[in-house]
PDB file of C-alpha atoms in Angstrom:
ATOM      1  CA  MET A   1      -1.102  14.141  66.351  1.00  0.00           C
ATOM      2  CA  GLU A   2      -4.563  13.258  65.112  1.00  0.00           C
ATOM      3  CA  LEU A   3      -6.799  11.147  67.323  1.00  0.00           C
ATOM      4  CA  ASP A   4     -10.311   9.903  66.599  1.00  0.00           C
ATOM      5  CA  VAL A   5     -12.548   9.422  69.624  1.00  0.00           C
ATOM      6  CA  SER A   6     -15.748   7.412  69.809  1.00  0.00           C
ATOM      7  CA  LEU A   7     -17.858   6.931  72.926  1.00  0.00           C
ATOM      8  CA  SER A   8     -19.801   3.824  73.845  1.00  0.00           C
ATOM      9  CA  GLY A   9     -21.192   3.491  77.338  1.00  0.00           C
ATOM     10  CA  ASP A  10     -18.398   4.307  79.761  1.00  0.00           C
ATOM     11  CA  THR A  11     -15.682   3.507  77.209  1.00  0.00           C
ATOM     12  CA  ALA A  12     -13.864   6.102  75.120  1.00  0.00           C
ATOM     13  CA  THR A  13     -12.131   4.458  72.175  1.00  0.00           C
ATOM     14  CA  VAL A  14      -9.237   6.617  70.996  1.00  0.00           C
ATOM     15  CA  THR A  15      -7.805   5.685  67.599  1.00  0.00           C
ATOM     16  CA  VAL A  16      -4.350   6.997  66.772  1.00  0.00           C
ATOM     17  CA  ALA A  17      -4.561   8.213  63.172  1.00  0.00           C
ATOM     18  CA  GLY A  18      -0.841   8.085  62.508  1.00  0.00           C
ATOM     19  CA  SER A  19       1.831   5.493  61.826  1.00  0.00           C
ATOM     20  CA  ARG A  20       4.452   6.553  64.383  1.00  0.00           C
ATOM     21  CA  ILE A  21       4.533   7.383  68.064  1.00  0.00           C
ATOM     22  CA  ASP A  22       8.219   8.245  68.204  1.00  0.00           C
ATOM     23  CA  ALA A  23      10.387  10.785  69.992  1.00  0.00           C
ATOM     24  CA  ALA A  24       9.315  13.502  67.569  1.00  0.00           C
ATOM     25  CA  ALA A  25       5.630  12.731  68.154  1.00  0.00           C
ATOM     26  CA  ALA A  26       5.629  11.937  71.870  1.00  0.00           C
ATOM     27  CA  ILE A  27       4.817  15.389  73.271  1.00  0.00           C
ATOM     28  CA  GLY A  28       2.107  16.012  70.676  1.00  0.00           C
ATOM     29  CA  PHE A  29       0.625  12.628  71.447  1.00  0.00           C
ATOM     30  CA  LYS A  30       0.447  13.380  75.180  1.00  0.00           C
ATOM     31  CA  GLU A  31      -1.187  16.759  74.596  1.00  0.00           C
ATOM     32  CA  ALA A  32      -3.672  15.359  72.095  1.00  0.00           C
ATOM     33  CA  MET A  33      -4.587  12.511  74.439  1.00  0.00           C
ATOM     34  CA  ARG A  34      -5.206  14.825  77.371  1.00  0.00           C
ATOM     35  CA  ALA A  35      -7.471  16.935  75.196  1.00  0.00           C
ATOM     36  CA  ALA A  36      -9.246  13.936  73.669  1.00  0.00           C
ATOM     37  CA  VAL A  37     -10.090  11.789  76.676  1.00  0.00           C
ATOM     38  CA  PRO A  38     -13.447  12.766  78.202  1.00  0.00           C
ATOM     39  CA  ALA A  39     -13.236  13.108  81.980  1.00  0.00           C
ATOM     40  CA  GLY A  40     -16.337  10.955  82.446  1.00  0.00           C
ATOM     41  CA  SER A  41     -14.996   7.878  80.650  1.00  0.00           C
ATOM     42  CA  ARG A  42     -14.168   5.079  83.036  1.00  0.00           C
ATOM     43  CA  ARG A  43     -12.289   3.131  80.402  1.00  0.00           C
ATOM     44  CA  VAL A  44      -9.968   4.536  77.740  1.00  0.00           C
ATOM     45  CA  LEU A  45      -9.314   2.069  74.939  1.00  0.00           C
ATOM     46  CA  LEU A  46      -6.303   3.102  72.865  1.00  0.00           C
ATOM     47  CA  ASP A  47      -6.563   1.663  69.358  1.00  0.00           C
ATOM     48  CA  LEU A  48      -3.037   1.382  67.942  1.00  0.00           C
ATOM     49  CA  GLY A  49      -4.039  -0.486  64.785  1.00  0.00           C
ATOM     50  CA  GLN A  50      -2.607   2.184  62.469  1.00  0.00           C
ATOM     51  CA  VAL A  51       0.648   2.545  64.402  1.00  0.00           C
ATOM     52  CA  ALA A  52       3.511   0.667  62.735  1.00  0.00           C
ATOM     53  CA  PHE A  53       6.329   2.042  64.890  1.00  0.00           C
ATOM     54  CA  ILE A  54       6.772   3.071  68.485  1.00  0.00           C
ATOM     55  CA  ASP A  55      10.003   3.751  70.373  1.00  0.00           C
ATOM     56  CA  SER A  56      10.734   4.125  74.088  1.00  0.00           C
ATOM     57  CA  SER A  57       9.766   7.801  73.960  1.00  0.00           C
ATOM     58  CA  GLY A  58       6.370   6.870  72.542  1.00  0.00           C
ATOM     59  CA  LEU A  59       6.038   4.151  75.137  1.00  0.00           C
ATOM     60  CA  GLY A  60       6.888   6.676  77.843  1.00  0.00           C
ATOM     61  CA  ALA A  61       4.207   8.984  76.474  1.00  0.00           C
ATOM     62  CA  ILE A  62       1.569   6.257  76.739  1.00  0.00           C
ATOM     63  CA  VAL A  63       2.688   5.492  80.301  1.00  0.00           C
ATOM     64  CA  SER A  64       2.521   9.190  81.118  1.00  0.00           C
ATOM     65  CA  VAL A  65      -1.024   9.467  79.782  1.00  0.00           C
ATOM     66  CA  MET A  66      -2.068   6.402  81.747  1.00  0.00           C
ATOM     67  CA  LYS A  67      -0.635   7.868  84.950  1.00  0.00           C
ATOM     68  CA  SER A  68      -2.427  11.149  84.374  1.00  0.00           C
ATOM     69  CA  LEU A  69      -5.861   9.537  84.198  1.00  0.00           C
ATOM     70  CA  GLY A  70      -8.209  10.299  87.039  1.00  0.00           C
ATOM     71  CA  ASP A  71      -9.242   7.948  89.827  1.00  0.00           C
ATOM     72  CA  GLY A  72     -11.641   5.376  88.485  1.00  0.00           C
ATOM     73  CA  GLN A  73     -10.298   5.715  84.946  1.00  0.00           C
ATOM     74  CA  ARG A  74      -8.209   3.010  83.346  1.00  0.00           C
ATOM     75  CA  MET A  75      -6.443   2.587  80.020  1.00  0.00           C
ATOM     76  CA  GLU A  76      -6.402  -0.500  77.830  1.00  0.00           C
ATOM     77  CA  LEU A  77      -4.734  -1.097  74.470  1.00  0.00           C
ATOM     78  CA  ALA A  78      -5.895  -2.794  71.299  1.00  0.00           C
ATOM     79  CA  SER A  79      -4.647  -3.873  67.856  1.00  0.00           C
ATOM     80  CA  LEU A  80      -0.877  -3.837  68.342  1.00  0.00           C
ATOM     81  CA  GLN A  81       1.107  -4.448  65.163  1.00  0.00           C
ATOM     82  CA  PRO A  82       4.093  -6.816  65.564  1.00  0.00           C
ATOM     83  CA  ASN A  83       6.760  -4.132  65.912  1.00  0.00           C
ATOM     84  CA  VAL A  84       4.642  -2.271  68.447  1.00  0.00           C
ATOM     85  CA  ASP A  85       3.793  -5.419  70.353  1.00  0.00           C
ATOM     86  CA  ARG A  86       7.502  -6.213  70.679  1.00  0.00           C
ATOM     87  CA  VAL A  87       8.238  -2.918  72.463  1.00  0.00           C
ATOM     88  CA  PHE A  88       5.531  -3.660  75.027  1.00  0.00           C
ATOM     89  CA  ARG A  89       6.821  -7.194  75.586  1.00  0.00           C
ATOM     90  CA  LEU A  90      10.518  -6.245  75.764  1.00  0.00           C
ATOM     91  CA  THR A  91       9.805  -3.674  78.455  1.00  0.00           C
ATOM     92  CA  ARG A  92       7.301  -5.945  80.262  1.00  0.00           C
ATOM     93  CA  MET A  93       4.586  -3.375  79.685  1.00  0.00           C
ATOM     94  CA  ASP A  94       2.390  -6.229  78.523  1.00  0.00           C
ATOM     95  CA  THR A  95       2.099  -7.088  82.221  1.00  0.00           C
ATOM     96  CA  VAL A  96       0.955  -3.572  83.079  1.00  0.00           C
ATOM     97  CA  PHE A  97      -1.601  -2.898  80.367  1.00  0.00           C
ATOM     98  CA  VAL A  98      -4.589  -4.988  79.405  1.00  0.00           C
ATOM     99  CA  ILE A  99      -3.953  -5.600  75.700  1.00  0.00           C
ATOM    100  CA  HIS A 100      -6.685  -6.761  73.335  1.00  0.00           C
ATOM    101  CA  ASP A 101      -5.938  -8.345  69.973  1.00  0.00           C
ATOM    102  CA  ARG A 102      -8.679  -6.355  68.293  1.00  0.00           C
ATOM    103  CA  VAL A 103     -10.799  -3.364  69.228  1.00  0.00           C
ATOM    104  CA  GLN A 104     -13.944  -5.458  68.919  1.00  0.00           C
ATOM    105  CA  ASP A 105     -12.562  -7.936  71.479  1.00  0.00           C
ATOM    106  CA  ALA A 106     -12.532  -5.099  73.976  1.00  0.00           C
ATOM    107  CA  ALA A 107     -16.193  -4.270  73.541  1.00  0.00           C
ATOM    108  CA  PRO A 108     -18.194  -3.983  76.752  1.00  0.00           C
ATOM    109  CA  GLY A 109     -18.895  -7.499  77.925  1.00  0.00           C
ATOM    110  CA  HIS A 110     -15.658  -8.849  76.484  1.00  0.00           C
ATOM    111  CA  ALA A 111     -13.296  -6.806  78.596  1.00  0.00           C
ATOM    112  CA  GLY A 112     -10.586  -8.716  80.415  1.00  0.00           C
TER     113      GLY A 112
ATOM    114  CA  MET B   1      22.136  -1.726  36.769  1.00  0.00           C
ATOM    115  CA  PRO B   2      20.137  -3.690  34.205  1.00  0.00           C
ATOM    116  CA  ALA B   3      21.475  -7.181  33.617  1.00  0.00           C
ATOM    117  CA  GLU B   4      22.535  -8.294  30.173  1.00  0.00           C
ATOM    118  CA  PRO B   5      19.916 -10.737  28.947  1.00  0.00           C
ATOM    119  CA  GLY B   6      21.114 -14.272  29.455  1.00  0.00           C
ATOM    120  CA  MET B   7      24.321 -13.342  31.230  1.00  0.00           C
ATOM    121  CA  GLY B   8      23.585 -12.523  34.823  1.00  0.00           C
ATOM    122  CA  ARG B   9      21.919 -15.672  36.005  1.00  0.00           C
ATOM    123  CA  VAL B  10      24.803 -18.163  36.232  1.00  0.00           C
ATOM    124  CA  ALA B  11      27.079 -15.727  37.983  1.00  0.00           C
ATOM    125  CA  THR B  12      24.393 -14.944  40.542  1.00  0.00           C
ATOM    126  CA  VAL B  13      24.068 -18.586  41.512  1.00  0.00           C
ATOM    127  CA  SER B  14      27.758 -19.488  41.621  1.00  0.00           C
ATOM    128  CA  ALA B  15      29.286 -16.458  43.299  1.00  0.00           C
ATOM    129  CA  PRO B  16      28.505 -15.449  46.870  1.00  0.00           C
ATOM    130  CA  ARG B  17      26.269 -12.440  46.791  1.00  0.00           C
ATOM    131  CA  PRO B  18      28.004  -9.308  48.036  1.00  0.00           C
ATOM    132  CA  GLY B  19      26.182  -7.193  50.542  1.00  0.00           C
ATOM    133  CA  PRO B  20      24.481  -4.019  49.444  1.00  0.00           C
ATOM    134  CA  ASP B  21      26.340  -0.747  49.465  1.00  0.00           C
ATOM    135  CA  PRO B  22      26.536   0.676  52.987  1.00  0.00           C
ATOM    136  CA  PHE B  23      24.087   3.303  54.153  1.00  0.00           C
ATOM    137  CA  SER B  24      25.505   6.556  55.502  1.00  0.00           C
ATOM    138  CA  THR B  25      23.848   9.752  56.531  1.00  0.00           C
ATOM    139  CA  GLU B  26      24.793  12.839  58.512  1.00  0.00           C
ATOM    140  CA  PHE B  27      22.397  15.243  60.143  1.00  0.00           C
ATOM    141  CA  THR B  28      22.055  17.842  62.876  1.00  0.00           C
ATOM    142  CA  ALA B  29      20.661  16.272  66.030  1.00  0.00           C
ATOM    143  CA  SER B  30      16.901  16.617  66.496  1.00  0.00           C
ATOM    144  CA  ALA B  31      14.003  14.235  66.967  1.00  0.00           C
ATOM    145  CA  LEU B  32      12.667  15.053  63.504  1.00  0.00           C
ATOM    146  CA  ALA B  33      16.064  14.538  61.896  1.00  0.00           C
ATOM    147  CA  VAL B  34      16.272  11.134  63.601  1.00  0.00           C
ATOM    148  CA  ARG B  35      12.913  10.249  62.074  1.00  0.00           C
ATOM    149  CA  GLN B  36      14.175  11.293  58.638  1.00  0.00           C
ATOM    150  CA  ALA B  37      17.348   9.241  59.068  1.00  0.00           C
ATOM    151  CA  LEU B  38      15.249   6.220  60.021  1.00  0.00           C
ATOM    152  CA  THR B  39      13.126   6.747  56.910  1.00  0.00           C
ATOM    153  CA  GLY B  40      16.324   6.715  54.850  1.00  0.00           C
ATOM    154  CA  PHE B  41      17.442   3.550  56.612  1.00  0.00           C
ATOM    155  CA  ALA B  42      14.052   1.919  55.959  1.00  0.00           C
ATOM    156  CA  ASP B  43      14.287   2.837  52.271  1.00  0.00           C
ATOM    157  CA  TRP B  44      17.768   1.323  52.153  1.00  0.00           C
ATOM    158  CA  ILE B  45      16.813  -1.936  53.823  1.00  0.00           C
ATOM    159  CA  ALA B  46      13.428  -2.432  52.131  1.00  0.00           C
ATOM    160  CA  PRO B  47      14.732  -3.918  48.853  1.00  0.00           C
ATOM    161  CA  LEU B  48      16.523  -6.676  50.809  1.00  0.00           C
ATOM    162  CA  ASP B  49      13.153  -8.271  51.551  1.00  0.00           C
ATOM    163  CA  LEU B  50      13.989  -9.081  55.145  1.00  0.00           C
ATOM    164  CA  ASP B  51      11.254 -10.107  57.515  1.00  0.00           C
ATOM    165  CA  GLU B  52       9.187  -7.158  58.749  1.00  0.00           C
ATOM    166  CA  VAL B  53       9.967  -8.065  62.342  1.00  0.00           C
ATOM    167  CA  GLU B  54      13.737  -8.177  61.669  1.00  0.00           C
ATOM    168  CA  THR B  55      13.633  -4.844  59.909  1.00  0.00           C
ATOM    169  CA  GLY B  56      11.546  -3.439  62.726  1.00  0.00           C
ATOM    170  CA  ALA B  57      14.073  -4.590  65.313  1.00  0.00           C
ATOM    171  CA  ALA B  58      16.849  -2.776  63.497  1.00  0.00           C
ATOM    172  CA  GLU B  59      14.792   0.381  63.137  1.00  0.00           C
ATOM    173  CA  LEU B  60      13.912   0.285  66.824  1.00  0.00           C
ATOM    174  CA  VAL B  61      17.518  -0.080  68.014  1.00  0.00           C
ATOM    175  CA  LEU B  62      18.653   2.689  65.680  1.00  0.00           C
ATOM    176  CA  ALA B  63      15.858   4.928  66.965  1.00  0.00           C
ATOM    177  CA  GLU B  64      16.852   4.344  70.588  1.00  0.00           C
ATOM    178  CA  ALA B  65      20.555   4.913  69.951  1.00  0.00           C
ATOM    179  CA  LEU B  66      19.988   8.056  67.870  1.00  0.00           C
ATOM    180  CA  ASN B  67      17.406   9.457  70.286  1.00  0.00           C
ATOM    181  CA  ASN B  68      19.956   9.026  73.067  1.00  0.00           C
ATOM    182  CA  VAL B  69      22.372  11.214  71.139  1.00  0.00           C
ATOM    183  CA  VAL B  70      19.697  13.902  70.743  1.00  0.00           C
ATOM    184  CA  GLU B  71      18.429  13.714  74.321  1.00  0.00           C
ATOM    185  CA  HIS B  72      21.671  13.120  76.234  1.00  0.00           C
ATOM    186  CA  ALA B  73      24.864  13.788  74.266  1.00  0.00           C
ATOM    187  CA  TYR B  74      23.497  17.099  72.955  1.00  0.00           C
ATOM    188  CA  ARG B  75      21.086  17.872  75.777  1.00  0.00           C
ATOM    189  CA  ASP B  76      22.965  20.860  77.158  1.00  0.00           C
ATOM    190  CA  ALA B  77      25.455  21.445  74.397  1.00  0.00           C
ATOM    191  CA  GLY B  78      22.959  22.410  71.698  1.00  0.00           C
ATOM    192  CA  ALA B  79      22.346  20.403  68.572  1.00  0.00           C
ATOM    193  CA  GLY B  80      25.419  19.123  66.775  1.00  0.00           C
ATOM    194  CA  PRO B  81      26.322  16.684  64.042  1.00  0.00           C
ATOM    195  CA  VAL B  82      25.365  13.000  64.057  1.00  0.00           C
ATOM    196  CA  MET B  83      26.754  10.445  61.652  1.00  0.00           C
ATOM    197  CA  LEU B  84      25.108   7.078  61.042  1.00  0.00           C
ATOM    198  CA  HIS B  85      26.756   4.300  59.063  1.00  0.00           C
ATOM    199  CA  CYS B  86      25.163   0.881  58.425  1.00  0.00           C
ATOM    200  CA  SER B  87      26.540  -2.087  56.508  1.00  0.00           C
ATOM    201  CA  PHE B  88      25.828  -5.773  56.141  1.00  0.00           C
ATOM    202  CA  GLY B  89      28.393  -8.482  56.808  1.00  0.00           C
ATOM    203  CA  GLN B  90      28.555 -12.039  58.030  1.00  0.00           C
ATOM    204  CA  GLY B  91      27.428 -11.027  61.498  1.00  0.00           C
ATOM    205  CA  GLY B  92      24.387  -9.230  60.189  1.00  0.00           C
ATOM    206  CA  LEU B  93      23.856  -5.494  60.270  1.00  0.00           C
ATOM    207  CA  SER B  94      26.776  -3.461  61.634  1.00  0.00           C
ATOM    208  CA  VAL B  95      26.011   0.024  62.876  1.00  0.00           C
ATOM    209  CA  LEU B  96      28.287   2.942  63.752  1.00  0.00           C
ATOM    210  CA  ILE B  97      26.976   6.177  65.256  1.00  0.00           C
ATOM    211  CA  ARG B  98      29.276   9.154  65.851  1.00  0.00           C
ATOM    212  CA  ASP B  99      28.565  12.488  67.519  1.00  0.00           C
ATOM    213  CA  ARG B 100      30.383  15.395  69.123  1.00  0.00           C
ATOM    214  CA  GLY B 101      28.249  15.771  72.235  1.00  0.00           C
ATOM    215  CA  VAL B 102      29.137  15.092  75.855  1.00  0.00           C
ATOM    216  CA  PRO B 103      30.551  11.656  76.688  1.00  0.00           C
ATOM    217  CA  MET B 104      28.482   8.838  78.118  1.00  0.00           C
ATOM    218  CA  PRO B 105      28.302   8.817  81.924  1.00  0.00           C
ATOM    219  CA  SER B 106      31.472   7.209  83.335  1.00  0.00           C
ATOM    220  CA  MET B 107      32.711   6.857  79.757  1.00  0.00           C
ATOM    221  CA  ARG B 108      30.777   3.693  79.174  1.00  0.00           C
ATOM    222  CA  VAL B 109      27.528   2.402  77.811  1.00  0.00           C
ATOM    223  CA  PRO B 110      24.893   2.516  80.550  1.00  0.00           C
ATOM    224  CA  LEU B 111      23.806  -0.689  82.156  1.00  0.00           C
ATOM    225  CA  ALA B 112      20.100  -1.088  81.787  1.00  0.00           C
ATOM    226  CA  ASP B 113      17.632  -2.807  83.999  1.00  0.00           C
ATOM    227  CA  LEU B 114      13.934  -2.826  84.340  1.00  0.00           C
ATOM    228  CA  ALA B 115      13.694  -1.620  87.918  1.00  0.00           C
ATOM    229  CA  ASP B 116      12.053  -3.927  90.385  1.00  0.00           C
ATOM    230  CA  GLY B 117       9.045  -2.645  92.181  1.00  0.00           C
ATOM    231  CA  GLN B 118       7.828  -0.521  89.307  1.00  0.00           C
ATOM    232  CA  ARG B 119       5.049  -2.847  88.340  1.00  0.00           C
ATOM    233  CA  SER B 120       2.290  -0.906  90.000  1.00  0.00           C
ATOM    234  CA  PRO B 121       1.072   1.828  87.665  1.00  0.00           C
ATOM    235  CA  VAL B 122       1.855   4.529  90.210  1.00  0.00           C
ATOM    236  CA  ASP B 123       5.537   3.580  90.300  1.00  0.00           C
ATOM    237  CA  LEU B 124       5.822   3.133  86.576  1.00  0.00           C
ATOM    238  CA  ARG B 125       8.527   5.292  85.119  1.00  0.00           C
ATOM    239  CA  GLU B 126       8.093   7.118  81.854  1.00  0.00           C
ATOM    240  CA  GLY B 127      11.634   6.835  80.551  1.00  0.00           C
ATOM    241  CA  GLY B 128      14.801   4.829  80.736  1.00  0.00           C
ATOM    242  CA  TYR B 129      13.710   1.983  78.518  1.00  0.00           C
ATOM    243  CA  GLY B 130      15.949   2.903  75.605  1.00  0.00           C
ATOM    244  CA  TRP B 131      19.144   1.203  76.736  1.00  0.00           C
ATOM    245  CA  PHE B 132      17.189  -1.785  77.901  1.00  0.00           C
ATOM    246  CA  ILE B 133      15.829  -2.200  74.370  1.00  0.00           C
ATOM    247  CA  ILE B 134      19.263  -1.677  72.792  1.00  0.00           C
ATOM    248  CA  ARG B 135      20.900  -4.221  75.073  1.00  0.00           C
ATOM    249  CA  ASP B 136      18.176  -6.737  74.357  1.00  0.00           C
ATOM    250  CA  LEU B 137      18.273  -6.513  70.559  1.00  0.00           C
ATOM    251  CA  ALA B 138      21.873  -5.515  69.756  1.00  0.00           C
ATOM    252  CA  ARG B 139      25.125  -7.470  70.096  1.00  0.00           C
ATOM    253  CA  ASP B 140      28.801  -6.508  70.476  1.00  0.00           C
ATOM    254  CA  ILE B 141      28.003  -3.061  71.793  1.00  0.00           C
ATOM    255  CA  GLY B 142      31.122  -0.883  71.842  1.00  0.00           C
ATOM    256  CA  TYR B 143      31.699   2.708  72.898  1.00  0.00           C
ATOM    257  CA  GLU B 144      34.722   4.909  72.457  1.00  0.00           C
ATOM    258  CA  ARG B 145      35.423   8.499  73.398  1.00  0.00           C
ATOM    259  CA  ARG B 146      38.223   9.919  71.316  1.00  0.00           C
ATOM    260  CA  GLY B 147      38.915  13.628  71.496  1.00  0.00           C
ATOM    261  CA  ALA B 148      35.540  15.329  71.336  1.00  0.00           C
ATOM    262  CA  GLU B 149      33.847  12.433  69.557  1.00  0.00           C
ATOM    263  CA  ASN B 150      31.615   9.627  70.790  1.00  0.00           C
ATOM    264  CA  THR B 151      31.545   6.480  68.687  1.00  0.00           C
ATOM    265  CA  LEU B 152      28.971   3.797  69.400  1.00  0.00           C
ATOM    266  CA  THR B 153      29.113   0.532  67.487  1.00  0.00           C
ATOM    267  CA  PHE B 154      26.900  -2.520  67.615  1.00  0.00           C
ATOM    268  CA  ARG B 155      25.617  -5.359  65.526  1.00  0.00           C
ATOM    269  CA  ILE B 156      22.099  -6.613  64.934  1.00  0.00           C
ATOM    270  CA  ALA B 157      21.901 -10.235  63.889  1.00  0.00           C
ATOM    271  CA  ILE B 158      19.521  -9.854  60.973  1.00  0.00           C
ATOM    272  CA  GLY B 159      19.869 -10.795  57.347  1.00  0.00           C
ATOM    273  CA  ARG B 160      22.824 -13.085  58.056  1.00  0.00           C
ATOM    274  CA  THR B 161      21.635 -15.777  55.690  1.00  0.00           C
ATOM    275  CA  LEU B 162      21.287 -13.298  52.858  1.00  0.00           C
ATOM    276  CA  TRP B 163      24.651 -11.620  52.928  1.00  0.00           C
ATOM    277  CA  ALA B 164      27.913 -13.457  53.099  1.00  0.00           C
ATOM    278  CA  GLY B 165      30.460 -10.886  52.879  1.00  0.00           C
TER     279      GLY B 165
END
């Protein structure tokens, strides 16, 4: 799975360049994330703006990546499309992750 | 089928619209084959012009149910056949999924709960959300084991105003 990474201060913004994080993509997503996230980033902002569909396997993959982050690293999410947002709400993951409406809302200084 | 000019319109207004032809597909269980089946389902449902969120709910429930077949029914048995059948009626979208894998645990559809005490990130589990999602979005969930076959049926209350039949 293709990921685009941009660094700004202590934030690594990781943009998922694909429309699905489903069961067929989950393992590839986890591997790509582990390779993409710089160890020195204190905040990992996952931009899901291009993702139209996620299932529980994709959700599990995001949880797995979050749990594998080092001490002092945290993951936040941005730009959830409606069908992605629903999966996070149904499973109460919206209470676990900080979720920003837009990537620009999560810029340093705006972080929740 | 192209309508005869000037003939189709009155009939369309006065007669209840029949639902679209059902959607059926059969495939060998794998995550990629599930994705392809969902693409076929999306192509089938797209012309009905349902709300994106309704369509997304149906696609999500189908994904969870079909992924369960791949990951559980055929986990140890090796990949086998999966049949998916979808049709519209008065109750919305009716779905039937059939496979020849192992039966559900205790011969019934799993209960699903979001476990308490998993709200700290350390305790957060990485799986087990599938049945929770299905139970939340689907209605009239039925399961039958007959011979070597599992049959799961459920209904998703979408498109009910469009299809009366």
